[in-house]
Amino acid sequence: MAPPAPPPSRVFAELDLAPAPEGRAGLAALPGREVHVSGSAELSARPDRARVSLRLGSRKEAAVAARSSVSRRLQYIAHSARLRGVPEENMTVTEDFSRVENTYQMEAEAFLPSASCKELVCIIFSDFGKMQSVCNLLIEKLGTSVTINPPHFYHTPEAIDTLRLYL
């Protein structure tokens, strides 16, 4: 959903019909008249980046099986993102592997009450169409084995500096 368009710029002017005080008339001022002008500005811009985090996990009786299950899905996620033009440096993977009772679990972002291996995948997008395409594909292909958190939209420092040039 696009944010609403900013209102048009406005400038306020006032014509003072009272005579100008002595010594106040400049070269461009008409005798007895002054014009006062004031203004304000507001600038807004859509975010230029979105960060999407994904969570995936597996709980198995064998450690190798838990790691393998998550690794295959991680490779698929990374491959799908790269095919859609997301650079490798915009993807971060954090993993945690643990054992609780007699099972091993590999999962992203949250601990579950048993052995676990956690994986958190964070992807940064500058093209929101690609973001939507990658997220839709992953939900379609991986189903409930992956949880995609809502995107976090933000401005890069460079985008903010560019906006400041217009103020």
mmCIF file of C-alpha atoms in Angstrom:
data_model
loop_
_atom_site.group_PDB
_atom_site.id
_atom_site.type_symbol
_atom_site.label_atom_id
_atom_site.label_comp_id
_atom_site.label_asym_id
_atom_site.label_seq_id
_atom_site.Cartn_x
_atom_site.Cartn_y
_atom_site.Cartn_z
ATOM 1 C CA MET A 1 0.000 0.000 0.000
ATOM 2 C CA ALA A 2 1.477 3.346 -1.054
ATOM 3 C CA PRO A 3 1.541 6.231 1.409
ATOM 4 C CA PRO A 4 -0.707 9.205 0.553
ATOM 5 C CA ALA A 5 0.774 11.879 -1.690
ATOM 6 C CA PRO A 6 2.114 14.904 0.202
ATOM 7 C CA PRO A 7 0.031 18.088 -0.036
ATOM 8 C CA PRO A 8 1.156 20.694 -2.569
ATOM 9 C CA SER A 9 3.552 23.433 -1.457
ATOM 10 C CA ARG A 10 2.004 26.597 -0.110
ATOM 11 C CA VAL A 11 3.408 30.106 0.217
ATOM 12 C CA PHE A 12 1.696 32.765 2.296
ATOM 13 C CA ALA A 13 2.030 36.444 1.465
ATOM 14 C CA GLU A 14 0.714 39.482 3.270
ATOM 15 C CA LEU A 15 0.424 42.995 1.924
ATOM 16 C CA ASP A 16 0.904 45.607 4.619
ATOM 17 C CA LEU A 17 -0.987 48.773 3.688
ATOM 18 C CA ALA A 18 0.377 50.810 6.618
ATOM 19 C CA PRO A 19 3.072 53.334 5.776
ATOM 20 C CA ALA A 20 6.649 52.098 6.139
ATOM 21 C CA PRO A 21 8.571 53.438 9.137
ATOM 22 C CA GLU A 22 11.227 56.093 8.524
ATOM 23 C CA GLY A 23 14.486 54.743 7.130
ATOM 24 C CA ARG A 24 12.971 51.334 6.403
ATOM 25 C CA ALA A 25 12.263 51.790 2.714
ATOM 26 C CA GLY A 26 14.864 49.973 0.616
ATOM 27 C CA LEU A 27 15.645 50.419 -3.019
ATOM 28 C CA ALA A 28 13.045 47.874 -4.148
ATOM 29 C CA ALA A 29 10.287 48.846 -1.686
ATOM 30 C CA LEU A 30 7.420 51.045 -2.754
ATOM 31 C CA PRO A 31 6.870 53.993 -0.435
ATOM 32 C CA GLY A 32 4.344 53.075 2.253
ATOM 33 C CA ARG A 33 4.043 49.384 1.364
ATOM 34 C CA GLU A 34 5.792 46.197 2.482
ATOM 35 C CA VAL A 35 5.365 42.579 1.449
ATOM 36 C CA HIS A 36 5.961 39.854 4.052
ATOM 37 C CA VAL A 37 6.498 36.306 2.792
ATOM 38 C CA SER A 38 6.817 33.168 4.877
ATOM 39 C CA GLY A 39 6.878 29.518 3.983
ATOM 40 C CA SER A 40 7.284 26.017 5.274
ATOM 41 C CA ALA A 41 8.197 22.725 3.674
ATOM 42 C CA GLU A 42 7.683 19.076 4.340
ATOM 43 C CA LEU A 43 9.382 16.299 2.449
ATOM 44 C CA SER A 44 8.556 12.627 2.523
ATOM 45 C CA ALA A 45 9.798 9.631 0.610
ATOM 46 C CA ARG A 46 8.994 5.976 0.379
ATOM 47 C CA PRO A 47 11.507 3.644 2.028
ATOM 48 C CA ASP A 48 14.258 2.372 -0.227
ATOM 49 C CA ARG A 49 15.003 -0.898 1.589
ATOM 50 C CA ALA A 50 13.108 -3.745 3.228
ATOM 51 C CA ARG A 51 14.522 -6.374 5.556
ATOM 52 C CA VAL A 52 12.728 -9.723 5.640
ATOM 53 C CA SER A 53 13.551 -12.379 8.200
ATOM 54 C CA LEU A 54 12.625 -16.014 7.785
ATOM 55 C CA ARG A 55 12.535 -18.732 10.379
ATOM 56 C CA LEU A 56 12.824 -22.408 9.679
ATOM 57 C CA GLY A 57 13.509 -25.437 11.791
ATOM 58 C CA SER A 58 13.594 -29.181 12.092
ATOM 59 C CA ARG A 59 13.368 -31.623 14.968
ATOM 60 C CA LYS A 60 14.771 -35.099 14.373
ATOM 61 C CA GLU A 61 16.108 -38.003 16.401
ATOM 62 C CA ALA A 62 19.477 -37.824 14.610
ATOM 63 C CA ALA A 63 21.597 -34.664 14.603
ATOM 64 C CA VAL A 64 22.643 -35.209 10.968
ATOM 65 C CA ALA A 65 19.012 -35.471 9.879
ATOM 66 C CA ALA A 66 18.043 -32.205 11.645
ATOM 67 C CA ARG A 67 20.978 -30.310 10.126
ATOM 68 C CA SER A 68 20.434 -31.827 6.681
ATOM 69 C CA SER A 69 16.745 -30.934 6.637
ATOM 70 C CA VAL A 70 17.395 -27.298 7.452
ATOM 71 C CA SER A 71 20.486 -27.045 5.238
ATOM 72 C CA ARG A 72 18.548 -28.184 2.167
ATOM 73 C CA ARG A 73 15.888 -25.529 2.766
ATOM 74 C CA LEU A 74 18.531 -22.858 3.437
ATOM 75 C CA GLN A 75 20.241 -23.687 0.150
ATOM 76 C CA TYR A 76 16.899 -23.437 -1.637
ATOM 77 C CA ILE A 77 16.149 -20.049 -0.027
ATOM 78 C CA ALA A 78 19.577 -18.639 -0.913
ATOM 79 C CA HIS A 79 19.397 -20.037 -4.471
ATOM 80 C CA SER A 80 15.885 -18.610 -5.019
ATOM 81 C CA ALA A 81 16.942 -15.176 -3.783
ATOM 82 C CA ARG A 82 20.107 -15.160 -5.927
ATOM 83 C CA LEU A 83 18.116 -16.162 -9.040
ATOM 84 C CA ARG A 84 15.955 -13.095 -8.478
ATOM 85 C CA GLY A 85 18.941 -10.769 -8.255
ATOM 86 C CA VAL A 86 19.517 -10.544 -4.498
ATOM 87 C CA PRO A 87 23.280 -10.257 -3.891
ATOM 88 C CA GLU A 88 24.922 -12.714 -1.487
ATOM 89 C CA GLU A 89 26.031 -9.853 0.793
ATOM 90 C CA ASN A 90 22.368 -8.960 1.388
ATOM 91 C CA MET A 91 21.669 -12.378 2.948
ATOM 92 C CA THR A 92 22.588 -13.303 6.501
ATOM 93 C CA VAL A 93 22.135 -16.725 8.079
ATOM 94 C CA THR A 94 22.364 -17.343 11.821
ATOM 95 C CA GLU A 95 22.039 -20.853 13.162
ATOM 96 C CA ASP A 96 21.648 -22.537 16.497
ATOM 97 C CA PHE A 97 21.787 -26.247 17.091
ATOM 98 C CA SER A 98 20.796 -27.847 20.373
ATOM 99 C CA ARG A 99 19.731 -31.085 21.982
ATOM 100 C CA VAL A 100 16.838 -31.460 24.366
ATOM 101 C CA GLU A 101 15.825 -34.816 25.735
ATOM 102 C CA ASN A 102 16.365 -37.359 22.940
ATOM 103 C CA THR A 103 15.902 -35.164 19.890
ATOM 104 C CA TYR A 104 17.932 -32.660 17.918
ATOM 105 C CA GLN A 105 16.372 -29.511 16.629
ATOM 106 C CA MET A 106 17.561 -26.976 14.134
ATOM 107 C CA GLU A 107 15.406 -23.896 13.876
ATOM 108 C CA ALA A 108 15.425 -20.174 13.251
ATOM 109 C CA GLU A 109 14.994 -17.347 15.675
ATOM 110 C CA ALA A 110 13.258 -19.123 18.574
ATOM 111 C CA PHE A 111 14.046 -21.877 21.015
ATOM 112 C CA LEU A 112 11.631 -24.748 21.290
ATOM 113 C CA PRO A 113 11.377 -26.915 24.404
ATOM 114 C CA SER A 114 13.552 -29.740 23.058
ATOM 115 C CA ALA A 115 16.904 -30.195 21.316
ATOM 116 C CA SER A 116 17.173 -27.633 18.581
ATOM 117 C CA CYS A 117 19.174 -26.178 15.739
ATOM 118 C CA LYS A 118 17.980 -22.700 14.884
ATOM 119 C CA GLU A 119 18.302 -20.864 11.604
ATOM 120 C CA LEU A 120 17.510 -17.226 11.025
ATOM 121 C CA VAL A 121 17.728 -15.945 7.501
ATOM 122 C CA CYS A 122 17.677 -12.201 6.921
ATOM 123 C CA ILE A 123 17.435 -10.809 3.377
ATOM 124 C CA ILE A 124 17.652 -7.123 2.478
ATOM 125 C CA PHE A 125 15.797 -5.980 -0.637
ATOM 126 C CA SER A 126 16.013 -2.733 -2.575
ATOM 127 C CA ASP A 127 13.458 -3.920 -5.138
ATOM 128 C CA PHE A 128 10.126 -4.503 -3.386
ATOM 129 C CA GLY A 129 8.754 -6.437 -6.371
ATOM 130 C CA LYS A 130 11.616 -8.940 -6.012
ATOM 131 C CA MET A 131 10.904 -9.116 -2.282
ATOM 132 C CA GLN A 132 7.299 -10.038 -2.910
ATOM 133 C CA SER A 133 8.273 -12.547 -5.590
ATOM 134 C CA VAL A 134 10.837 -14.311 -3.367
ATOM 135 C CA CYS A 135 8.511 -14.408 -0.341
ATOM 136 C CA ASN A 136 5.604 -15.746 -2.395
ATOM 137 C CA LEU A 137 7.801 -18.425 -3.968
ATOM 138 C CA LEU A 138 9.169 -19.558 -0.593
ATOM 139 C CA ILE A 139 5.691 -19.790 0.936
ATOM 140 C CA GLU A 140 4.460 -21.698 -2.120
ATOM 141 C CA LYS A 141 7.386 -24.164 -2.212
ATOM 142 C CA LEU A 142 8.251 -24.553 1.485
ATOM 143 C CA GLY A 143 4.786 -24.107 3.004
ATOM 144 C CA THR A 144 4.608 -24.259 6.775
ATOM 145 C CA SER A 145 8.245 -25.324 7.165
ATOM 146 C CA VAL A 146 9.232 -21.667 6.854
ATOM 147 C CA THR A 147 7.849 -18.630 8.657
ATOM 148 C CA ILE A 148 8.288 -15.280 6.932
ATOM 149 C CA ASN A 149 7.989 -12.293 9.213
ATOM 150 C CA PRO A 150 6.438 -9.066 7.881
ATOM 151 C CA PRO A 151 9.017 -6.867 6.137
ATOM 152 C CA HIS A 152 10.662 -4.006 7.976
ATOM 153 C CA PHE A 153 10.829 -1.001 5.621
ATOM 154 C CA TYR A 154 13.480 1.662 6.171
ATOM 155 C CA HIS A 155 15.623 4.382 4.577
ATOM 156 C CA THR A 156 19.339 3.947 4.009
ATOM 157 C CA PRO A 157 21.598 6.784 5.254
ATOM 158 C CA GLU A 158 22.340 7.641 1.602
ATOM 159 C CA ALA A 159 18.634 8.059 0.839
ATOM 160 C CA ILE A 160 18.194 10.338 3.858
ATOM 161 C CA ASP A 161 21.207 12.443 2.781
ATOM 162 C CA THR A 162 19.677 12.783 -0.699
ATOM 163 C CA LEU A 163 16.366 13.922 0.809
ATOM 164 C CA ARG A 164 18.150 16.563 2.886
ATOM 165 C CA LEU A 165 19.513 18.120 -0.306
ATOM 166 C CA TYR A 166 15.943 19.069 -1.236
ATOM 167 C CA LEU A 167 15.190 20.895 2.027
#
